[in-house]
Amino acid sequence: MATCTDTEDALAVRRTHVQFDRNLVGLDRIVVRGALLSMVTFGVYRFWYMTELRRFFWSRTLIAGSPAQYTGRGRELFIGFLIATAVFLPIYLAIWIAALSFPEIADFSTLLLVVVLYPLVQYAKYRGRRYRTSRTSWRGIRLSQDGSARVYMSKAVGWTMLSLATFGLAYPFMRASLERYRIDHTLVGTSRMSSAMDGWVLVKPWLIFHLFSITPVIVAAIAFLIATDFTIPRDLFVPDLAGPPGKLTINEDYIETNVVFSAAILLVTVLICLLLAISLGPFYRAKELKAFLNAVRLGECRLESRLKARTIYAAYSWYALAFAGFVGLLLGITSVVRPALTQVGGYTPTQSITLALLVLAYLAGAFLLNLLYVRVIQVRLWRAVAETTAIENGDVLEGITASRHRVAGALDEGLSDAMGVGSALEAGL
């Protein structure tokens, strides 16, 4: 008769752990050089910088003892970005010209831009993932992604409309549906992955997030609309005659009315809920990422994640402390040297040197914060996700064979980068 210990030992034999190589030699050089060259080239070098970062993190991720490889090139990203910009620029210009030509739609130009661009953003995100997937390989076996970006875009738009109609309550099911589509169309060689993700798994953490960071805003917004009889007065804000041109102030006729009071309540509620959203964001993200990973299958092989929210909080807390300390130091230095720099009569040689040193201190601080962000947040999050993930029935990986799927073009990633949704690093699949 098999004992519990025998069962656990057998399970341990079949479980393969994902590892992260903690040897970070070379990372500082990549970050400093990438930030410096991106600055002097006005952002052009960032495509090569992203490529180097991906190659570094991919190579430090070990699956069954073998590292992943990233084969993308910076030149591909740059060319793809130029092509995508040529595609999207006419859309921006058309909306801008329409707003100038038809004043009646000028007030709605921002909304029009969101309505037009949001579906394109979802389309670009799927195409961008296709590029990154096709440039990822393991033991010489290349990953790929099929499926339709248009179908993904339609799903995202439909679920977004449903989420808005339900005040965000359908959001977990939207995330689950889109995750299933992405994973179900991902292949490792000739083997197709699948996802058993169920939106109900995310309902509890999302309701906690919703209750503290979204529900109060909805209630305050409804109260504001009731106070204004669902019609916001056009003369609520009037030009400030005592201030500079273009400055607005609240119309005195509304100062002691429920309109201004409810508007003030709404503003305070939004600010408080924004802070709560920032505080609870890592909690929900950890729960979501853990659920996503636990739902991934590759035949008989499945992932098992033990990711904890406190790991994500720890990374962001260390960076927040470093950022606050840096800002405090700069404010202190600025308060000391500012009186000497604002004296009338021009800059003396000493003042000029002081100003130059202050500018250099700001630049050095920006480079340091960028380095800290990569080391403290990105490294810690990547490592946490990797080291808390195991592969059950990992021996199945030995039977995976390579495929001859077409490699995605550079335009795929260029689209996502042109739309501002390209990501150098993102923990998870």
GROMACS .gro file of C-alpha atoms in nm:
model
  429
    1MET     CA    1   0.000   0.000   0.000
    2ALA     CA    2   0.148   0.335  -0.105
    3THR     CA    3   0.204   0.586   0.170
    4CYS     CA    4   0.151   0.962   0.157
    5THR     CA    5   0.527   1.008   0.153
    6ASP     CA    6   0.561   0.781  -0.151
    7THR     CA    7   0.296   0.984  -0.332
    8GLU     CA    8   0.471   1.311  -0.250
    9ASP     CA    9   0.805   1.170  -0.366
   10ALA     CA   10   0.653   1.055  -0.694
   11LEU     CA   11   0.497   1.396  -0.748
   12ALA     CA   12   0.828   1.565  -0.673
   13VAL     CA   13   1.000   1.349  -0.933
   14ARG     CA   14   0.745   1.457  -1.196
   15ARG     CA   15   0.768   1.825  -1.104
   16THR     CA   16   1.025   2.045  -1.279
   17HIS     CA   17   1.101   2.386  -1.133
   18VAL     CA   18   1.156   2.704  -1.328
   19GLN     CA   19   1.470   2.880  -1.211
   20PHE     CA   20   1.618   3.227  -1.242
   21ASP     CA   21   1.994   3.268  -1.270
   22ARG     CA   22   2.077   3.533  -1.009
   23ASN     CA   23   2.408   3.616  -1.175
   24LEU     CA   24   2.332   3.969  -1.296
   25VAL     CA   25   2.678   4.051  -1.428
   26GLY     CA   26   2.639   4.277  -1.731
   27LEU     CA   27   2.293   4.408  -1.645
   28ASP     CA   28   2.418   4.741  -1.507
   29ARG     CA   29   2.618   4.801  -1.823
   30ILE     CA   30   2.314   4.729  -2.041
   31VAL     CA   31   2.090   4.964  -1.842
   32VAL     CA   32   2.336   5.255  -1.815
   33ARG     CA   33   2.445   5.233  -2.178
   34GLY     CA   34   2.087   5.192  -2.297
   35ALA     CA   35   1.961   5.492  -2.101
   36LEU     CA   36   2.255   5.710  -2.208
   37LEU     CA   37   2.236   5.623  -2.578
   38SER     CA   38   1.856   5.654  -2.576
   39MET     CA   39   1.894   6.007  -2.442
   40VAL     CA   40   2.160   6.123  -2.690
   41THR     CA   41   1.974   5.962  -2.985
   42PHE     CA   42   1.639   6.114  -2.876
   43GLY     CA   43   1.490   5.772  -2.807
   44VAL     CA   44   1.601   5.590  -3.122
   45TYR     CA   45   1.838   5.355  -2.937
   46ARG     CA   46   1.560   5.233  -2.709
   47PHE     CA   47   1.474   4.960  -2.960
   48TRP     CA   48   1.821   4.810  -2.923
   49TYR     CA   49   1.801   4.869  -2.547
   50MET     CA   50   1.474   4.673  -2.523
   51THR     CA   51   1.630   4.393  -2.726
   52GLU     CA   52   1.932   4.368  -2.497
   53LEU     CA   53   1.712   4.364  -2.186
   54ARG     CA   54   1.492   4.088  -2.326
   55ARG     CA   55   1.792   3.883  -2.432
   56PHE     CA   56   1.941   3.918  -2.081
   57PHE     CA   57   1.624   3.821  -1.892
   58TRP     CA   58   1.533   3.541  -2.131
   59SER     CA   59   1.880   3.387  -2.092
   60ARG     CA   60   1.854   3.397  -1.711
   61THR     CA   61   1.528   3.200  -1.713
   62LEU     CA   62   1.595   2.826  -1.688
   63ILE     CA   63   1.330   2.568  -1.771
   64ALA     CA   64   1.429   2.210  -1.690
   65GLY     CA   65   1.784   2.338  -1.657
   66SER     CA   66   1.798   2.495  -2.005
   67PRO     CA   67   1.782   2.872  -2.064
   68ALA     CA   68   1.539   3.043  -2.298
   69GLN     CA   69   1.673   3.247  -2.587
   70TYR     CA   70   1.551   3.572  -2.739
   71THR     CA   71   1.647   3.616  -3.104
   72GLY     CA   72   1.487   3.950  -3.182
   73ARG     CA   73   1.695   4.240  -3.312
   74GLY     CA   74   1.680   4.611  -3.245
   75ARG     CA   75   1.683   4.693  -3.615
   76GLU     CA   76   1.364   4.491  -3.661
   77LEU     CA   77   1.188   4.689  -3.389
   78PHE     CA   78   1.304   5.022  -3.530
   79ILE     CA   79   1.192   4.944  -3.886
   80GLY     CA   80   0.861   4.807  -3.760
   81PHE     CA   81   0.805   5.121  -3.555
   82LEU     CA   82   0.867   5.346  -3.858
   83ILE     CA   83   0.621   5.148  -4.071
   84ALA     CA   84   0.359   5.146  -3.794
   85THR     CA   85   0.400   5.520  -3.742
   86ALA     CA   86   0.337   5.577  -4.113
   87VAL     CA   87   0.018   5.373  -4.077
   88PHE     CA   88  -0.118   5.544  -3.765
   89LEU     CA   89  -0.006   5.902  -3.829
   90PRO     CA   90  -0.281   5.968  -4.088
   91ILE     CA   91  -0.540   5.858  -3.831
   92TYR     CA   92  -0.412   6.109  -3.576
   93LEU     CA   93  -0.399   6.382  -3.840
   94ALA     CA   94  -0.750   6.305  -3.968
   95ILE     CA   95  -0.901   6.338  -3.620
   96TRP     CA   96  -0.702   6.656  -3.553
   97ILE     CA   97  -0.809   6.815  -3.882
   98ALA     CA   98  -1.171   6.712  -3.823
   99ALA     CA   99  -1.164   6.879  -3.480
  100LEU     CA  100  -1.033   7.201  -3.636
  101SER     CA  101  -1.271   7.193  -3.932
  102PHE     CA  102  -1.587   7.114  -3.737
  103PRO     CA  103  -1.598   7.309  -3.408
  104GLU     CA  104  -1.907   7.119  -3.297
  105ILE     CA  105  -1.700   6.800  -3.259
  106ALA     CA  106  -1.394   6.970  -3.109
  107ASP     CA  107  -1.522   6.910  -2.756
  108PHE     CA  108  -1.551   6.540  -2.832
  109SER     CA  109  -1.221   6.499  -3.018
  110THR     CA  110  -1.055   6.325  -2.723
  111LEU     CA  111  -1.344   6.081  -2.691
  112LEU     CA  112  -1.336   6.024  -3.066
  113LEU     CA  113  -0.963   5.953  -3.047
  114VAL     CA  114  -1.019   5.695  -2.773
  115VAL     CA  115  -1.303   5.526  -2.963
  116VAL     CA  116  -1.093   5.500  -3.279
  117LEU     CA  117  -0.762   5.405  -3.120
  118TYR     CA  118  -0.875   5.163  -2.848
  119PRO     CA  119  -0.956   4.879  -3.093
  120LEU     CA  120  -0.626   4.946  -3.272
  121VAL     CA  121  -0.441   4.927  -2.940
  122GLN     CA  122  -0.586   4.580  -2.876
  123TYR     CA  123  -0.497   4.474  -3.229
  124ALA     CA  124  -0.141   4.601  -3.180
  125LYS     CA  125  -0.103   4.424  -2.844
  126TYR     CA  126  -0.184   4.087  -2.997
  127ARG     CA  127   0.048   4.145  -3.292
  128GLY     CA  128   0.324   4.257  -3.055
  129ARG     CA  129   0.294   3.938  -2.852
  130ARG     CA  130   0.310   3.737  -3.174
  131TYR     CA  131   0.646   3.896  -3.254
  132ARG     CA  132   0.792   3.837  -2.906
  133THR     CA  133   0.668   3.479  -2.905
  134SER     CA  134   0.822   3.402  -3.245
  135ARG     CA  135   1.156   3.541  -3.125
  136THR     CA  136   1.159   3.313  -2.820
  137SER     CA  137   1.311   2.966  -2.828
  138TRP     CA  138   1.409   2.694  -2.582
  139ARG     CA  139   1.655   2.417  -2.660
  140GLY     CA  140   1.641   2.533  -3.020
  141ILE     CA  141   1.262   2.492  -3.031
  142ARG     CA  142   1.092   2.813  -3.137
  143LEU     CA  143   0.762   2.932  -2.993
  144SER     CA  144   0.493   3.080  -3.215
  145GLN     CA  145   0.147   3.230  -3.200
  146ASP     CA  146  -0.134   3.188  -3.450
  147GLY     CA  147  -0.489   3.311  -3.421
  148SER     CA  148  -0.634   3.636  -3.550
  149ALA     CA  149  -0.551   3.980  -3.417
  150ARG     CA  150  -0.888   4.099  -3.551
  151VAL     CA  151  -1.073   3.835  -3.350
  152TYR     CA  152  -0.874   3.929  -3.040
  153MET     CA  153  -0.955   4.296  -3.101
  154SER     CA  154  -1.326   4.218  -3.137
  155LYS     CA  155  -1.325   4.017  -2.815
  156ALA     CA  156  -1.144   4.296  -2.628
  157VAL     CA  157  -1.382   4.566  -2.754
  158GLY     CA  158  -1.691   4.357  -2.679
  159TRP     CA  159  -1.577   4.267  -2.329
  160THR     CA  160  -1.475   4.627  -2.261
  161MET     CA  161  -1.822   4.751  -2.353
  162LEU     CA  162  -1.976   4.487  -2.125
  163SER     CA  163  -1.738   4.585  -1.843
  164LEU     CA  164  -1.837   4.950  -1.879
  165ALA     CA  165  -2.205   4.858  -1.885
  166THR     CA  166  -2.163   4.659  -1.561
  167PHE     CA  167  -1.948   4.927  -1.393
  168GLY     CA  168  -1.642   4.703  -1.411
  169LEU     CA  169  -1.796   4.386  -1.268
  170ALA     CA  170  -1.738   4.192  -1.591
  171TYR     CA  171  -1.367   4.281  -1.594
  172PRO     CA  172  -1.241   3.948  -1.447
  173PHE     CA  173  -1.427   3.756  -1.716
  174MET     CA  174  -1.281   3.982  -1.984
  175ARG     CA  175  -0.929   3.916  -1.858
  176ALA     CA  176  -0.992   3.542  -1.844
  177SER     CA  177  -1.139   3.532  -2.195
  178LEU     CA  178  -0.852   3.726  -2.351
  179GLU     CA  179  -0.595   3.516  -2.162
  180ARG     CA  180  -0.753   3.195  -2.291
  181TYR     CA  181  -0.739   3.323  -2.647
  182ARG     CA  182  -0.372   3.422  -2.618
  183ILE     CA  183  -0.260   3.096  -2.459
  184ASP     CA  184  -0.480   2.871  -2.676
  185HIS     CA  185  -0.306   3.013  -2.982
  186THR     CA  186   0.048   2.976  -2.848
  187LEU     CA  187   0.263   2.687  -2.968
  188VAL     CA  188   0.591   2.543  -2.843
  189GLY     CA  189   0.732   2.381  -3.152
  190THR     CA  190   0.449   2.162  -3.282
  191SER     CA  191   0.276   2.135  -2.942
  192ARG     CA  192  -0.012   2.369  -2.869
  193MET     CA  193  -0.065   2.526  -2.529
  194SER     CA  194  -0.408   2.569  -2.372
  195SER     CA  195  -0.559   2.760  -2.084
  196ALA     CA  196  -0.828   2.648  -1.841
  197MET     CA  197  -0.866   2.999  -1.703
  198ASP     CA  198  -1.205   3.072  -1.545
  199GLY     CA  199  -1.311   3.428  -1.469
  200TRP     CA  200  -1.475   3.322  -1.143
  201VAL     CA  201  -1.129   3.262  -0.996
  202LEU     CA  202  -1.062   3.637  -1.019
  203VAL     CA  203  -1.398   3.757  -0.890
  204LYS     CA  204  -1.303   3.771  -0.521
  205PRO     CA  205  -0.974   3.966  -0.558
  206TRP     CA  206  -1.135   4.193  -0.815
  207LEU     CA  207  -1.433   4.268  -0.589
  208ILE     CA  208  -1.191   4.365  -0.312
  209PHE     CA  209  -1.011   4.600  -0.552
  210HIS     CA  210  -1.342   4.729  -0.691
  211LEU     CA  211  -1.497   4.790  -0.349
  212PHE     CA  212  -1.219   5.022  -0.234
  213SER     CA  213  -1.100   5.191  -0.553
  214ILE     CA  214  -1.391   5.197  -0.799
  215THR     CA  215  -1.723   5.167  -0.615
  216PRO     CA  216  -1.680   5.492  -0.414
  217VAL     CA  217  -1.608   5.685  -0.736
  218ILE     CA  218  -1.921   5.543  -0.900
  219VAL     CA  219  -2.134   5.638  -0.598
  220ALA     CA  220  -1.984   5.989  -0.582
  221ALA     CA  221  -2.032   6.037  -0.957
  222ILE     CA  222  -2.398   5.933  -0.936
  223ALA     CA  223  -2.449   6.174  -0.644
  224PHE     CA  224  -2.293   6.453  -0.851
  225LEU     CA  225  -2.520   6.379  -1.148
  226ILE     CA  226  -2.826   6.377  -0.921
  227ALA     CA  227  -2.721   6.712  -0.772
  228THR     CA  228  -2.697   6.859  -1.122
  229ASP     CA  229  -3.020   6.694  -1.245
  230PHE     CA  230  -2.800   6.493  -1.481
  231THR     CA  231  -2.702   6.813  -1.662
  232ILE     CA  232  -2.367   6.975  -1.585
  233PRO     CA  233  -2.411   7.356  -1.606
  234ARG     CA  234  -2.216   7.507  -1.894
  235ASP     CA  235  -2.140   7.815  -1.686
  236LEU     CA  236  -2.005   7.621  -1.386
  237PHE     CA  237  -1.659   7.749  -1.476
  238VAL     CA  238  -1.608   8.107  -1.593
  239PRO     CA  239  -1.296   8.308  -1.688
  240ASP     CA  240  -1.102   8.443  -1.391
  241LEU     CA  241  -1.089   8.816  -1.459
  242ALA     CA  242  -0.824   8.870  -1.191
  243GLY     CA  243  -0.599   8.592  -1.320
  244PRO     CA  244  -0.396   8.535  -1.634
  245PRO     CA  245  -0.573   8.481  -1.969
  246GLY     CA  246  -0.728   8.138  -2.002
  247LYS     CA  247  -0.757   8.073  -1.628
  248LEU     CA  248  -1.098   7.951  -1.513
  249THR     CA  249  -1.269   7.976  -1.178
  250ILE     CA  250  -1.594   7.849  -1.027
  251ASN     CA  251  -1.896   8.065  -1.097
  252GLU     CA  252  -1.994   8.243  -0.774
  253ASP     CA  253  -2.360   8.161  -0.838
  254TYR     CA  254  -2.282   7.795  -0.763
  255ILE     CA  255  -2.047   7.839  -0.466
  256GLU     CA  256  -2.302   7.747  -0.197
  257THR     CA  257  -2.503   7.500  -0.400
  258ASN     CA  258  -2.511   7.122  -0.394
  259VAL     CA  259  -2.344   7.124  -0.735
  260VAL     CA  260  -2.010   7.253  -0.604
  261PHE     CA  261  -2.035   7.050  -0.284
  262SER     CA  262  -2.098   6.723  -0.470
  263ALA     CA  263  -1.824   6.811  -0.720
  264ALA     CA  264  -1.579   6.862  -0.433
  265ILE     CA  265  -1.683   6.529  -0.280
  266LEU     CA  266  -1.631   6.361  -0.618
  267LEU     CA  267  -1.285   6.514  -0.658
  268VAL     CA  268  -1.174   6.408  -0.310
  269THR     CA  269  -1.317   6.059  -0.365
  270VAL     CA  270  -1.129   6.022  -0.693
  271LEU     CA  271  -0.800   6.124  -0.530
  272ILE     CA  272  -0.846   5.886  -0.235
  273CYS     CA  273  -0.951   5.598  -0.460
  274LEU     CA  274  -0.654   5.662  -0.687
  275LEU     CA  275  -0.423   5.610  -0.391
  276LEU     CA  276  -0.615   5.297  -0.292
  277ALA     CA  277  -0.594   5.165  -0.649
  278ILE     CA  278  -0.217   5.212  -0.646
  279SER     CA  279  -0.200   5.033  -0.310
  280LEU     CA  280  -0.425   4.742  -0.409
  281GLY     CA  281  -0.299   4.707  -0.766
  282PRO     CA  282  -0.012   4.469  -0.677
  283PHE     CA  283  -0.253   4.255  -0.474
  284TYR     CA  284  -0.487   4.201  -0.768
  285ARG     CA  285  -0.202   4.165  -1.016
  286ALA     CA  286  -0.044   3.888  -0.807
  287LYS     CA  287  -0.374   3.699  -0.780
  288GLU     CA  288  -0.439   3.737  -1.151
  289LEU     CA  289  -0.091   3.631  -1.261
  290LYS     CA  290  -0.098   3.330  -1.030
  291ALA     CA  291  -0.437   3.223  -1.169
  292PHE     CA  292  -0.317   3.271  -1.527
  293LEU     CA  293  -0.010   3.053  -1.472
  294ASN     CA  294  -0.202   2.780  -1.288
  295ALA     CA  295  -0.439   2.752  -1.585
  296VAL     CA  296  -0.168   2.689  -1.848
  297ARG     CA  297  -0.146   2.342  -2.003
  298LEU     CA  298   0.082   2.183  -2.263
  299GLY     CA  299  -0.062   1.839  -2.320
  300GLU     CA  300  -0.017   1.650  -1.991
  301CYS     CA  301   0.219   1.921  -1.871
  302ARG     CA  302   0.081   2.202  -1.653
  303LEU     CA  303   0.214   2.500  -1.462
  304GLU     CA  304   0.182   2.545  -1.088
  305SER     CA  305   0.241   2.888  -0.933
  306ARG     CA  306   0.292   2.979  -0.566
  307LEU     CA  307   0.329   3.354  -0.628
  308LYS     CA  308   0.249   3.572  -0.326
  309ALA     CA  309   0.134   3.933  -0.330
  310ARG     CA  310   0.386   4.028  -0.062
  311THR     CA  311   0.669   3.960  -0.308
  312ILE     CA  312   0.534   4.223  -0.546
  313TYR     CA  313   0.470   4.465  -0.260
  314ALA     CA  314   0.827   4.422  -0.136
  315ALA     CA  315   0.972   4.513  -0.475
  316TYR     CA  316   0.761   4.825  -0.514
  317SER     CA  317   0.817   4.929  -0.152
  318TRP     CA  318   1.196   4.924  -0.189
  319TYR     CA  319   1.174   5.128  -0.507
  320ALA     CA  320   0.928   5.374  -0.353
  321LEU     CA  321   1.166   5.431  -0.060
  322ALA     CA  322   1.459   5.485  -0.296
  323PHE     CA  323   1.254   5.721  -0.513
  324ALA     CA  324   1.132   5.920  -0.212
  325GLY     CA  325   1.486   5.946  -0.077
  326PHE     CA  326   1.618   6.068  -0.412
  327VAL     CA  327   1.343   6.328  -0.452
  328GLY     CA  328   1.399   6.448  -0.096
  329LEU     CA  329   1.773   6.481  -0.159
  330LEU     CA  330   1.719   6.679  -0.479
  331LEU     CA  331   1.466   6.909  -0.313
  332GLY     CA  332   1.710   6.969  -0.029
  333ILE     CA  333   1.995   7.052  -0.266
  334THR     CA  334   1.769   7.275  -0.475
  335SER     CA  335   1.646   7.468  -0.170
  336VAL     CA  336   2.006   7.532  -0.064
  337VAL     CA  337   2.143   7.650  -0.398
  338ARG     CA  338   1.832   7.827  -0.531
  339PRO     CA  339   1.884   8.155  -0.337
  340ALA     CA  340   2.234   8.187  -0.480
  341LEU     CA  341   2.110   8.121  -0.834
  342THR     CA  342   1.826   8.374  -0.825
  343GLN     CA  343   2.034   8.678  -0.735
  344VAL     CA  344   1.998   8.975  -0.970
  345GLY     CA  345   2.288   9.069  -1.195
  346GLY     CA  346   2.356   8.752  -1.392
  347TYR     CA  347   2.547   8.438  -1.307
  348THR     CA  348   2.892   8.450  -1.157
  349PRO     CA  349   3.140   8.173  -1.246
  350THR     CA  350   3.061   8.006  -0.913
  351GLN     CA  351   2.688   8.018  -0.981
  352SER     CA  352   2.735   7.876  -1.331
  353ILE     CA  353   2.939   7.586  -1.194
  354THR     CA  354   2.677   7.526  -0.924
  355LEU     CA  355   2.398   7.524  -1.182
  356ALA     CA  356   2.592   7.283  -1.405
  357LEU     CA  357   2.654   7.051  -1.111
  358LEU     CA  358   2.285   7.064  -1.020
  359VAL     CA  359   2.185   6.967  -1.375
  360LEU     CA  360   2.438   6.683  -1.370
  361ALA     CA  361   2.297   6.569  -1.035
  362TYR     CA  362   1.947   6.554  -1.187
  363LEU     CA  363   2.073   6.352  -1.485
  364ALA     CA  364   2.275   6.118  -1.264
  365GLY     CA  365   1.971   6.069  -1.045
  366ALA     CA  366   1.754   5.986  -1.347
  367PHE     CA  367   2.005   5.721  -1.458
  368LEU     CA  368   2.022   5.584  -1.104
  369LEU     CA  369   1.644   5.561  -1.075
  370ASN     CA  370   1.627   5.382  -1.409
  371LEU     CA  371   1.890   5.135  -1.290
  372LEU     CA  372   1.705   5.087  -0.961
  373TYR     CA  373   1.379   5.027  -1.146
  374VAL     CA  374   1.532   4.747  -1.350
  375ARG     CA  375   1.721   4.593  -1.059
  376VAL     CA  376   1.466   4.640  -0.781
  377ILE     CA  377   1.135   4.598  -0.963
  378GLN     CA  378   1.187   4.416  -1.291
  379VAL     CA  379   1.451   4.173  -1.166
  380ARG     CA  380   1.264   4.098  -0.843
  381LEU     CA  381   0.929   4.049  -1.017
  382TRP     CA  382   1.077   3.834  -1.293
  383ARG     CA  383   1.266   3.626  -1.037
  384ALA     CA  384   0.960   3.593  -0.813
  385VAL     CA  385   0.741   3.467  -1.097
  386ALA     CA  386   1.009   3.224  -1.219
  387GLU     CA  387   1.112   3.082  -0.883
  388THR     CA  388   0.754   3.029  -0.763
  389THR     CA  389   0.653   2.841  -1.079
  390ALA     CA  390   0.683   2.465  -1.119
  391ILE     CA  391   0.604   2.240  -1.415
  392GLU     CA  392   0.409   1.926  -1.336
  393ASN     CA  393   0.481   1.632  -1.567
  394GLY     CA  394   0.785   1.818  -1.693
  395ASP     CA  395   0.911   1.506  -1.869
  396VAL     CA  396   0.655   1.584  -2.142
  397LEU     CA  397   0.884   1.867  -2.251
  398GLU     CA  398   1.140   1.613  -2.369
  399GLY     CA  399   0.904   1.500  -2.645
  400ILE     CA  400   0.843   1.844  -2.797
  401THR     CA  401   0.964   1.879  -3.154
  402ALA     CA  402   1.049   2.189  -3.355
  403SER     CA  403   0.812   2.331  -3.614
  404ARG     CA  404   0.837   2.536  -3.931
  405HIS     CA  405   0.584   2.805  -3.849
  406ARG     CA  406   0.635   3.136  -4.026
  407VAL     CA  407   0.831   3.388  -3.821
  408ALA     CA  408   0.628   3.701  -3.737
  409GLY     CA  409   0.740   4.023  -3.905
  410ALA     CA  410   0.887   4.325  -3.731
  411LEU     CA  411   0.570   4.523  -3.804
  412ASP     CA  412   0.392   4.319  -3.535
  413GLU     CA  413   0.604   4.466  -3.256
  414GLY     CA  414   0.622   4.801  -3.435
  415LEU     CA  415   0.244   4.835  -3.414
  416SER     CA  416   0.239   4.786  -3.037
  417ASP     CA  417   0.531   5.023  -2.988
  418ALA     CA  418   0.375   5.293  -3.205
  419MET     CA  419   0.054   5.267  -3.002
  420GLY     CA  420   0.247   5.295  -2.677
  421VAL     CA  421   0.168   4.942  -2.558
  422GLY     CA  422   0.501   4.779  -2.639
  423SER     CA  423   0.667   4.628  -2.335
  424ALA     CA  424   1.035   4.553  -2.292
  425LEU     CA  425   0.968   4.311  -2.007
  426GLU     CA  426   0.648   4.163  -1.872
  427ALA     CA  427   0.642   3.885  -1.616
  428GLY     CA  428   0.424   3.592  -1.715
  429LEU     CA  429   0.333   3.435  -2.049
   0.00000   0.00000   0.00000
